[in-house]
Coordinates of C-alpha atoms in Angstrom, one line a residue:
M1 CA -32.0 -21.0 23.1
T2 CA -30.2 -18.1 24.8
P3 CA -30.8 -14.3 24.8
H4 CA -27.9 -12.3 23.3
I5 CA -27.6 -8.7 22.3
S6 CA -29.2 -6.4 24.9
R7 CA -29.4 -2.7 25.6
R8 CA -29.5 -1.0 29.0
T9 CA -33.3 -1.0 29.0
T10 CA -35.4 -4.1 29.5
V11 CA -35.0 -5.0 25.9
S12 CA -32.4 -7.6 25.0
I13 CA -31.2 -9.1 21.7
A14 CA -30.2 -12.7 21.4
T15 CA -27.5 -13.0 18.8
A16 CA -26.2 -16.3 17.4
V17 CA -25.9 -18.0 14.1
A18 CA -28.1 -18.0 11.0
A19 CA -27.0 -20.3 8.3
G20 CA -26.1 -20.1 4.6
A21 CA -28.0 -17.6 2.6
L22 CA -29.4 -17.9 -0.9
L23 CA -27.4 -17.2 -4.0
T24 CA -28.0 -17.7 -7.6
G25 CA -24.8 -16.1 -8.8
A26 CA -21.5 -14.9 -7.2
L27 CA -21.3 -13.6 -3.7
T28 CA -22.3 -9.9 -3.8
A29 CA -21.6 -7.0 -6.1
T30 CA -19.3 -5.7 -3.4
G31 CA -17.5 -9.0 -2.9
A32 CA -15.9 -10.5 0.2
A33 CA -12.5 -9.3 1.4
A34 CA -9.5 -11.4 0.5
Q35 CA -8.0 -13.5 3.2
P36 CA -4.3 -14.3 3.8
S37 CA -3.0 -17.9 3.5
A38 CA -3.6 -19.8 6.6
P39 CA -1.0 -21.4 9.0
S40 CA -0.7 -25.1 9.1
A41 CA -2.4 -25.3 12.5
T42 CA -5.6 -23.7 11.2
P43 CA -8.6 -26.1 10.7
L44 CA -8.8 -28.1 7.5
A45 CA -11.9 -27.6 5.3
L46 CA -13.6 -31.0 5.6
S47 CA -16.4 -32.4 3.5
A48 CA -19.4 -33.6 5.4
S49 CA -18.4 -37.2 4.7
A50 CA -14.8 -36.7 5.8
R51 CA -16.0 -35.2 9.1
A52 CA -18.5 -38.0 9.5
D53 CA -15.7 -40.5 9.1
L54 CA -13.5 -38.8 11.7
I55 CA -16.4 -38.9 14.2
K56 CA -17.1 -42.5 13.4
D57 CA -13.5 -43.5 14.0
A58 CA -13.5 -41.6 17.3
R59 CA -16.7 -43.3 18.4
A60 CA -15.2 -46.7 17.8
N61 CA -12.4 -45.9 20.2
T62 CA -14.2 -44.1 23.1
A63 CA -13.7 -47.0 25.5
E64 CA -9.9 -47.1 24.8
T65 CA -9.7 -43.3 25.1
A66 CA -11.5 -43.3 28.4
Q67 CA -9.1 -45.9 29.7
E68 CA -6.1 -43.9 28.5
L69 CA -7.4 -40.8 30.2
K70 CA -7.8 -42.8 33.4
L71 CA -11.5 -42.2 33.7
G72 CA -13.5 -44.2 36.3
S73 CA -15.3 -47.4 35.4
K74 CA -18.7 -45.6 35.5
E75 CA -17.6 -42.9 33.1
K76 CA -18.1 -43.0 29.3
L77 CA -17.2 -40.6 26.5
V78 CA -19.6 -39.4 23.8
V79 CA -18.1 -37.9 20.7
R80 CA -19.4 -34.5 19.9
D81 CA -17.1 -33.1 17.2
V82 CA -13.7 -33.6 15.6
V83 CA -11.6 -30.7 14.1
K84 CA -8.6 -31.6 11.9
D85 CA -5.9 -29.1 11.3
R86 CA -4.0 -28.6 8.0
D87 CA -0.9 -30.3 9.6
G88 CA -3.0 -33.4 10.5
T89 CA -3.5 -32.7 14.2
T90 CA -6.9 -33.6 15.4
H91 CA -9.0 -32.2 18.3
T92 CA -11.8 -34.5 19.4
R93 CA -14.4 -33.0 21.6
Y94 CA -16.2 -35.3 24.0
E95 CA -19.2 -35.1 26.4
R96 CA -19.1 -37.4 29.4
T97 CA -21.6 -39.6 31.2
Y98 CA -21.4 -41.1 34.7
D99 CA -23.3 -44.3 35.4
G100 CA -25.5 -43.4 32.4
L101 CA -26.2 -39.9 33.5
P102 CA -25.1 -36.8 31.5
V103 CA -22.3 -34.9 33.1
L104 CA -22.8 -31.1 32.6
G105 CA -19.4 -29.5 32.7
G106 CA -17.6 -32.8 32.2
D107 CA -16.7 -32.1 28.6
L108 CA -13.1 -32.4 27.3
V109 CA -11.0 -32.1 24.2
V110 CA -8.3 -34.6 23.2
H111 CA -5.5 -33.3 21.0
A112 CA -3.6 -35.8 18.9
S113 CA -0.8 -35.6 16.3
K114 CA -1.1 -36.7 12.7
S115 CA 0.4 -40.1 13.8
G116 CA -2.4 -40.5 16.4
E117 CA -0.2 -39.8 19.4
R118 CA -2.0 -37.9 22.2
E119 CA -0.5 -34.5 22.7
G120 CA -2.7 -33.1 25.4
V121 CA -6.2 -32.8 26.9
T122 CA -8.3 -29.8 27.7
R123 CA -10.8 -30.4 30.4
A124 CA -13.8 -28.4 31.6
T125 CA -13.1 -29.7 35.1
S126 CA -10.0 -31.1 36.6
K127 CA -11.9 -32.7 39.4
S128 CA -12.7 -36.4 39.5
I129 CA -16.3 -37.5 38.9
D130 CA -17.1 -39.7 41.8
V131 CA -20.7 -39.4 43.0
A132 CA -21.5 -41.6 46.0
T133 CA -24.9 -42.6 44.6
T134 CA -26.9 -41.8 41.6
G135 CA -30.1 -42.8 43.3
A136 CA -32.6 -40.0 43.8
S137 CA -31.9 -38.1 47.1
L138 CA -34.9 -35.9 47.3
A139 CA -38.3 -37.2 48.3
A140 CA -39.8 -35.4 45.3
A141 CA -37.7 -34.5 42.3
P142 CA -38.7 -31.3 40.4
S143 CA -41.6 -32.2 38.0
G144 CA -40.3 -32.8 34.5
A145 CA -36.6 -32.7 35.6
R146 CA -33.9 -35.0 34.4
K147 CA -31.2 -36.4 36.7
I148 CA -27.7 -35.3 35.9
V149 CA -24.2 -34.9 37.4
W150 CA -23.3 -31.2 37.7
A151 CA -19.5 -30.7 37.3
A152 CA -19.3 -27.2 35.9
T153 CA -18.8 -25.5 39.3
G154 CA -17.7 -26.8 42.7
T155 CA -17.4 -30.5 43.5
P156 CA -19.2 -32.8 41.0
R157 CA -22.6 -33.8 42.5
L158 CA -25.9 -35.4 41.7
A159 CA -28.4 -32.8 40.5
Y160 CA -31.6 -32.2 38.6
E161 CA -32.0 -30.1 35.5
K162 CA -35.4 -28.7 34.8
V163 CA -36.2 -26.6 31.7
V164 CA -38.8 -23.9 32.3
K165 CA -40.4 -22.6 29.1
S166 CA -41.8 -19.1 29.2
T167 CA -41.9 -15.8 27.3
K168 CA -40.2 -12.7 28.6
K169 CA -41.9 -9.3 28.9
D170 CA -40.4 -8.1 25.6
G171 CA -41.7 -11.2 23.7
T172 CA -38.5 -13.2 23.7
P173 CA -39.0 -17.0 24.3
S174 CA -37.1 -18.4 27.3
R175 CA -35.8 -21.9 27.9
L176 CA -34.5 -21.5 31.4
H177 CA -32.3 -24.4 32.6
V178 CA -32.5 -24.6 36.5
I179 CA -29.9 -26.9 38.2
T180 CA -30.9 -28.1 41.6
D181 CA -28.7 -30.1 44.1
A182 CA -30.3 -33.5 44.4
A183 CA -29.3 -33.9 48.0
T184 CA -30.4 -30.5 49.4
G185 CA -33.0 -29.3 46.9
K186 CA -31.1 -25.9 46.7
K187 CA -30.7 -24.2 43.4
I188 CA -27.1 -24.4 42.1
T189 CA -27.4 -22.2 39.1
Q190 CA -29.6 -21.3 36.1
F191 CA -29.0 -20.3 32.5
D192 CA -31.1 -19.6 29.5
A193 CA -30.7 -21.6 26.3
I194 CA -32.2 -18.9 24.0
M195 CA -29.3 -16.9 22.6
T196 CA -30.5 -13.4 21.9
G197 CA -29.0 -11.8 17.4
T198 CA -30.7 -9.7 -6.5
G199 CA -32.7 -8.1 -3.7
T200 CA -32.9 -4.6 -2.3
S201 CA -32.1 -4.8 1.4
E202 CA -32.7 -2.1 4.0
Y203 CA -29.1 -2.1 5.4
S204 CA -26.8 -3.5 2.7
G205 CA -28.0 -2.0 -0.6
T206 CA -28.6 -4.1 -3.7
V207 CA -27.2 -7.6 -3.2
E208 CA -27.3 -10.9 -4.9
I209 CA -29.0 -13.6 -2.8
G210 CA -29.3 -17.4 -3.3
T211 CA -32.7 -18.5 -4.5
T212 CA -34.2 -21.7 -6.0
K213 CA -36.7 -21.9 -8.9
S214 CA -39.8 -23.9 -8.1
G215 CA -42.2 -24.2 -11.0
S216 CA -43.0 -20.8 -12.3
S217 CA -41.7 -18.9 -9.3
Y218 CA -38.7 -18.6 -7.0
A219 CA -38.2 -19.5 -3.4
L220 CA -35.9 -17.8 -0.9
T221 CA -33.9 -21.0 -0.4
D222 CA -30.2 -21.3 -1.0
G223 CA -29.3 -24.7 -2.5
T224 CA -25.6 -23.8 -2.5
R225 CA -25.4 -23.2 1.2
G226 CA -27.0 -26.1 2.9
G227 CA -30.6 -25.2 1.9
H228 CA -30.9 -22.2 4.1
S229 CA -34.5 -20.8 3.8
T230 CA -36.1 -17.5 4.9
Y231 CA -39.7 -17.4 6.2
N232 CA -42.2 -14.7 6.9
L233 CA -43.9 -15.0 10.3
N234 CA -46.1 -12.1 9.5
H235 CA -46.0 -11.0 13.1
G236 CA -46.8 -14.4 14.5
T237 CA -44.7 -16.0 17.2
S238 CA -44.8 -19.7 16.5
G239 CA -44.2 -22.1 13.7
K240 CA -42.0 -21.5 10.7
G241 CA -44.2 -19.0 8.9
T242 CA -44.5 -18.8 5.1
L243 CA -41.5 -19.4 2.8
F244 CA -40.8 -16.2 0.8
T245 CA -41.6 -16.7 -2.9
D246 CA -41.4 -14.3 -5.8
A247 CA -42.4 -14.5 -9.5
D248 CA -39.5 -12.6 -11.0
D249 CA -36.7 -13.3 -8.6
K250 CA -36.4 -9.6 -7.6
W251 CA -36.9 -9.2 -3.9
G252 CA -37.8 -6.3 -1.6
D253 CA -37.7 -2.5 -2.2
G254 CA -35.3 -1.4 0.4
T255 CA -38.0 -0.2 2.8
V256 CA -40.1 -1.8 5.5
N257 CA -43.2 -1.3 3.3
D258 CA -42.3 -4.5 1.5
P259 CA -42.1 -7.5 3.8
A260 CA -39.6 -9.2 1.6
T261 CA -37.0 -6.4 2.4
A262 CA -36.3 -7.9 5.8
G263 CA -36.2 -11.3 4.2
V264 CA -33.4 -10.1 1.8
D265 CA -31.4 -8.7 4.8
A266 CA -31.8 -12.0 6.7
A267 CA -30.9 -14.1 3.7
Y268 CA -27.9 -11.9 2.9
G269 CA -26.7 -12.0 6.5
A270 CA -26.9 -15.8 6.5
Q271 CA -25.1 -15.9 3.2
V272 CA -22.1 -13.9 4.1
T273 CA -21.9 -15.6 7.5
W274 CA -21.8 -19.0 5.9
D275 CA -19.1 -17.8 3.4
F276 CA -17.1 -16.3 6.2
Y277 CA -16.9 -19.5 8.2
K278 CA -16.3 -21.5 5.1
N279 CA -13.6 -19.4 3.5
V280 CA -11.8 -18.1 6.6
F281 CA -12.0 -21.2 8.8
G282 CA -12.9 -24.1 6.5
R283 CA -16.2 -24.7 8.5
S284 CA -19.1 -25.8 6.4
G285 CA -22.3 -24.5 8.1
I286 CA -23.0 -23.8 11.8
N287 CA -22.6 -27.5 12.9
G288 CA -19.8 -28.1 10.4
D289 CA -21.9 -30.7 8.7
G290 CA -22.8 -28.7 5.6
K291 CA -26.5 -28.3 6.6
G292 CA -28.2 -24.9 6.6
A293 CA -30.3 -23.4 9.3
Y294 CA -33.3 -21.3 8.5
S295 CA -34.3 -17.7 9.3
R296 CA -37.7 -16.2 10.3
V297 CA -38.5 -12.5 10.0
H298 CA -41.3 -10.3 11.2
Y299 CA -41.6 -12.0 14.6
G300 CA -44.2 -10.5 16.9
N301 CA -45.3 -6.9 16.9
A302 CA -42.7 -4.2 17.3
Y303 CA -40.4 -6.8 18.8
V304 CA -37.0 -5.2 19.5
N305 CA -34.9 -8.4 19.5
A306 CA -33.4 -11.2 17.6
F307 CA -32.4 -14.7 18.8
W308 CA -30.9 -18.0 17.9
D309 CA -32.7 -21.2 19.0
D310 CA -30.8 -24.5 19.0
S311 CA -34.0 -26.5 19.3
C312 CA -35.2 -25.3 15.8
F313 CA -31.7 -24.6 14.5
C314 CA -33.0 -21.2 13.4
M315 CA -32.6 -17.5 13.6
T316 CA -35.5 -15.2 14.4
Y317 CA -35.8 -11.4 13.9
G318 CA -38.2 -8.8 15.2
D319 CA -39.1 -5.6 13.4
G320 CA -37.9 -3.2 16.1
S321 CA -39.7 -0.3 17.7
G322 CA -42.8 0.7 15.8
N323 CA -42.0 -2.1 13.3
K324 CA -39.6 0.4 11.6
D325 CA -36.1 -1.1 12.2
P326 CA -35.9 -4.8 11.6
L327 CA -33.0 -6.4 13.5
T328 CA -31.5 -7.9 10.3
A329 CA -28.3 -6.0 9.9
I330 CA -25.2 -8.0 8.9
D331 CA -23.5 -7.9 12.4
V332 CA -26.7 -8.8 14.2
A333 CA -27.3 -11.8 11.8
A334 CA -23.8 -13.0 12.2
H335 CA -23.9 -12.5 15.9
E336 CA -26.9 -14.7 16.3
M337 CA -25.6 -17.4 13.9
S338 CA -22.3 -17.5 15.8
H339 CA -24.2 -18.5 19.0
G340 CA -25.0 -21.6 17.0
V341 CA -21.3 -22.2 16.2
T342 CA -20.4 -21.7 19.9
S343 CA -23.2 -24.2 20.9
A344 CA -21.9 -26.7 18.4
T345 CA -18.3 -26.4 19.5
A346 CA -17.3 -25.2 23.0
G347 CA -20.8 -25.1 24.3
L348 CA -20.1 -22.2 26.7
I349 CA -22.7 -22.2 29.4
Y350 CA -24.7 -19.0 29.1
S351 CA -24.1 -17.6 32.6
G352 CA -21.1 -16.3 34.6
E353 CA -17.8 -15.7 32.9
S354 CA -18.4 -18.4 30.4
G355 CA -21.6 -16.7 29.4
G356 CA -19.7 -13.4 28.9
L357 CA -17.3 -15.3 26.6
N358 CA -20.2 -16.8 24.7
E359 CA -21.7 -13.4 24.1
A360 CA -18.3 -11.9 23.2
T361 CA -17.7 -14.7 20.7
S362 CA -20.8 -13.6 18.8
D363 CA -19.8 -10.0 18.9
I364 CA -16.3 -10.9 17.7
F365 CA -17.5 -12.9 14.7
G366 CA -20.4 -10.6 14.0
T367 CA -17.9 -7.8 13.6
S368 CA -15.6 -10.1 11.6
V369 CA -18.4 -11.0 9.2
E370 CA -19.2 -7.4 8.7
F371 CA -15.6 -6.6 7.7
Y372 CA -15.5 -9.8 5.5
A373 CA -18.7 -8.8 3.6
N374 CA -16.9 -5.6 2.5
N375 CA -20.2 -4.0 1.7
S376 CA -20.0 -0.3 1.0
A377 CA -23.5 0.3 2.4
D378 CA -22.5 -1.2 5.7
P379 CA -18.6 -1.0 6.1
G380 CA -16.9 -3.0 8.7
D381 CA -16.5 -1.4 12.1
Y382 CA -16.0 -2.3 15.8
L383 CA -19.5 -1.1 16.7
I384 CA -22.2 -3.6 17.4
G385 CA -25.7 -3.0 16.0
E386 CA -25.0 0.5 14.7
K387 CA -27.5 0.1 11.9
I388 CA -30.6 -1.0 13.8
D389 CA -31.0 2.1 16.1
I390 CA -32.0 -0.1 19.0
N391 CA -31.4 2.8 21.5
G392 CA -33.5 5.2 19.4
D393 CA -30.8 7.9 19.2
G394 CA -28.7 6.5 16.4
S395 CA -26.0 5.1 18.8
P396 CA -24.7 1.6 18.5
L397 CA -25.6 -1.2 20.9
R398 CA -22.0 -1.8 22.0
Y399 CA -18.4 -0.5 21.5
M400 CA -15.5 -2.9 21.2
D401 CA -12.7 -0.3 21.6
K402 CA -14.1 1.0 24.9
P403 CA -17.0 -1.1 26.0
S404 CA -17.9 1.1 28.9
K405 CA -19.1 3.8 26.4
D406 CA -22.5 2.0 26.4
G407 CA -22.8 2.9 30.1
A408 CA -22.8 -0.7 31.4
S409 CA -20.2 -3.0 29.8
L410 CA -16.9 -3.8 31.4
D411 CA -13.6 -2.5 29.9
S412 CA -11.6 -5.0 31.9
W413 CA -11.8 -7.9 34.3
K414 CA -12.6 -7.3 38.0
S415 CA -13.6 -9.5 40.8
G416 CA -17.3 -10.3 40.5
A417 CA -17.3 -10.1 36.7
G418 CA -19.1 -13.4 36.6
N419 CA -22.0 -11.8 38.4
V420 CA -22.5 -9.1 35.7
D421 CA -25.0 -9.7 32.9
V422 CA -23.4 -11.6 30.1
H423 CA -24.1 -8.9 27.6
Y424 CA -21.9 -6.5 29.7
S425 CA -19.2 -8.9 31.0
S426 CA -18.6 -9.7 27.3
G427 CA -17.0 -6.3 27.1
I428 CA -13.8 -7.8 28.6
A429 CA -13.3 -10.1 25.6
N430 CA -14.6 -7.6 23.1
H431 CA -12.0 -5.1 24.3
F432 CA -9.3 -7.8 24.2
F433 CA -10.1 -8.6 20.6
Y434 CA -10.1 -5.0 19.6
L435 CA -6.7 -4.4 21.2
L436 CA -5.3 -7.6 19.7
S437 CA -6.5 -6.6 16.3
E438 CA -5.9 -2.9 16.2
G439 CA -3.9 -1.9 19.3
S440 CA -4.5 0.8 21.9
G441 CA -4.9 4.6 21.5
K442 CA -6.5 6.7 18.8
K443 CA -7.1 5.7 15.2
T444 CA -9.7 6.0 12.5
I445 CA -10.8 2.9 10.6
N446 CA -13.4 3.0 7.7
G447 CA -14.3 6.5 8.8
V448 CA -15.0 5.6 12.5
A449 CA -12.8 7.1 15.2
Y450 CA -11.6 4.9 18.0
D451 CA -9.6 5.6 21.2
S452 CA -9.0 2.4 23.1
P453 CA -7.6 2.5 26.7
T454 CA -5.8 -0.1 28.7
A455 CA -6.3 -1.1 32.3
D456 CA -2.6 -0.7 33.2
G457 CA -1.8 2.3 31.0
S458 CA 0.3 0.0 28.7
T459 CA 0.6 0.4 24.9
V460 CA -0.6 -2.5 22.9
T461 CA 0.4 -3.1 19.3
G462 CA -2.2 -4.9 17.2
I463 CA -1.5 -7.9 15.0
G464 CA -4.4 -7.3 12.6
R465 CA -7.9 -8.6 12.6
D466 CA -7.2 -11.6 10.3
K467 CA -4.8 -13.1 12.7
A468 CA -6.9 -12.2 15.8
E469 CA -9.8 -14.1 14.2
Q470 CA -7.8 -17.2 13.6
I471 CA -6.5 -17.2 17.2
W472 CA -10.0 -16.8 18.7
F473 CA -11.6 -19.4 16.4
K474 CA -8.9 -22.0 17.2
A475 CA -9.2 -21.3 20.9
L476 CA -13.0 -21.7 20.7
T477 CA -13.0 -24.9 18.7
T478 CA -10.1 -26.7 20.2
Y479 CA -9.4 -25.3 23.7
F480 CA -12.5 -23.7 25.2
T481 CA -14.9 -26.0 27.1
S482 CA -18.3 -25.4 28.5
S483 CA -17.1 -23.7 31.7
T484 CA -14.1 -21.7 30.4
N485 CA -13.7 -18.5 32.3
Y486 CA -11.5 -15.4 31.5
A487 CA -8.4 -16.8 33.1
K488 CA -8.7 -20.0 31.1
A489 CA -9.6 -18.1 27.9
R490 CA -6.2 -16.4 28.3
T491 CA -4.5 -19.8 28.5
A492 CA -6.6 -21.1 25.6
T493 CA -5.8 -18.2 23.2
L494 CA -2.1 -18.4 24.1
S495 CA -2.2 -22.1 23.2
A496 CA -3.9 -21.2 20.0
A497 CA -1.4 -18.5 19.2
S498 CA 1.5 -20.9 19.9
D499 CA 0.0 -23.5 17.6
L500 CA -0.6 -21.0 14.8
Y501 CA 2.4 -18.7 15.0
G502 CA 4.9 -20.2 17.6
A503 CA 5.4 -19.6 21.3
S504 CA 8.1 -17.0 20.6
S505 CA 6.1 -15.1 18.0
A506 CA 5.0 -11.5 18.0
E507 CA 1.4 -12.8 17.8
Y508 CA 1.8 -14.9 21.0
K509 CA 3.3 -11.9 22.9
A510 CA 0.5 -9.7 21.6
V511 CA -2.1 -12.1 23.0
A512 CA -0.5 -11.9 26.4
A513 CA -0.2 -8.1 26.2
A514 CA -3.8 -7.7 25.2
W515 CA -5.1 -9.8 28.0
T516 CA -2.9 -8.0 30.5
A517 CA -4.3 -4.7 29.2
V518 CA -7.9 -5.9 30.2
N519 CA -6.6 -7.1 33.6
V520 CA -6.7 -10.8 32.8
K521 CA -3.4 -12.2 34.0

């Protein structure tokens, strides 16, 4: 679980992935935007059984793969995911163990051609895993901690990982992972695993949502999108809450007076996010296995936050200040759900530069889903959280064209960017994505005026959001690892652009130019 969207005050929003929403008919009255045909290097839409077969085959060959990669005798590979491109190329993601211990930051991706020939390997660390002893070094290990090998930063070493569960001042649950050197007892790092993110909705107008008839009533459960369900916590903070049901299949009244209104927004947000990942990238559900998550609304009292939690595979939404503005807008829902996608793929550690990239990925796809939904009540824009009024003055939470407009986010990379809160260091990648999509300078899109600068005064010409999305998703799922930083993100997106459009393409050159424009070289 990891906190995600935040504002400059003490309140933060965790944004990740909610799963498929509920639909009895077609998508929505407004419909999703059409997508261009995909290059051959884009992911192939796999059925759950086809994906399971690929994973099974990879598991059967882990020992052989480890030997080919010249891993040590104490190292073993554990298959985490397999992505297959339209041209037959496969990208198999592995976790690693050492002498039976999990290696955090030891993950890698093996790229293989259609014929099975290995074409390359992307590693979270290039350093050898060679720990002198895996015996406990401290007289007393932290209570409740597990022994691991820490390889995400510095020289791989024996360490302990302790998960500290608590609740933050604003009511957000916390699952803080504290990594301690087993030899010295000194803290190496810490990161949070909470990522903070027909009915009449509050933000999206009248929409069609997926429901299931049960006896004489209807349940807010979408049987067509992995069984995603929406629950009412009724201001509680634990458990699932109560599944929304309705006698006539007409949900909400568009205001906070009806508790079902927030349920409609959450279900609709999950629905369009599911459809976006499915129709644009061929990904079926957050984990890619066709299974839906679930959403909980009306969390706590006046809770100004939303978050994704891996442990329950669920999205949770507060009702905002004074319980007047539930955090259930499209881009927030998609932001939170996308934390789940990141967790299921690259697994970007939620601290330092990798944490900024994690947060930016949710902003990027939250924005992309909003454009994809093509909803006239909430048109696509490059503003984050503009509907939920989290600042109390009508301003958005973040700006992708010039992130520093929020008063805290970084427009470009600088030394020490990894020490900046991940919600603000994310501005570097958000700005990159905007420049790659739309280019620099002044322009108006869907009625919103933008004026995007560059760190070096250069002029960047955008390639369009559709292509930018494909490049970022491919980089995330096939080249990012748990410890990817901004310099490695540049390399990963260039590799993705080369795969998709060619190393001499305008798209490849635009990726390089956009990164240079945010001082990532």
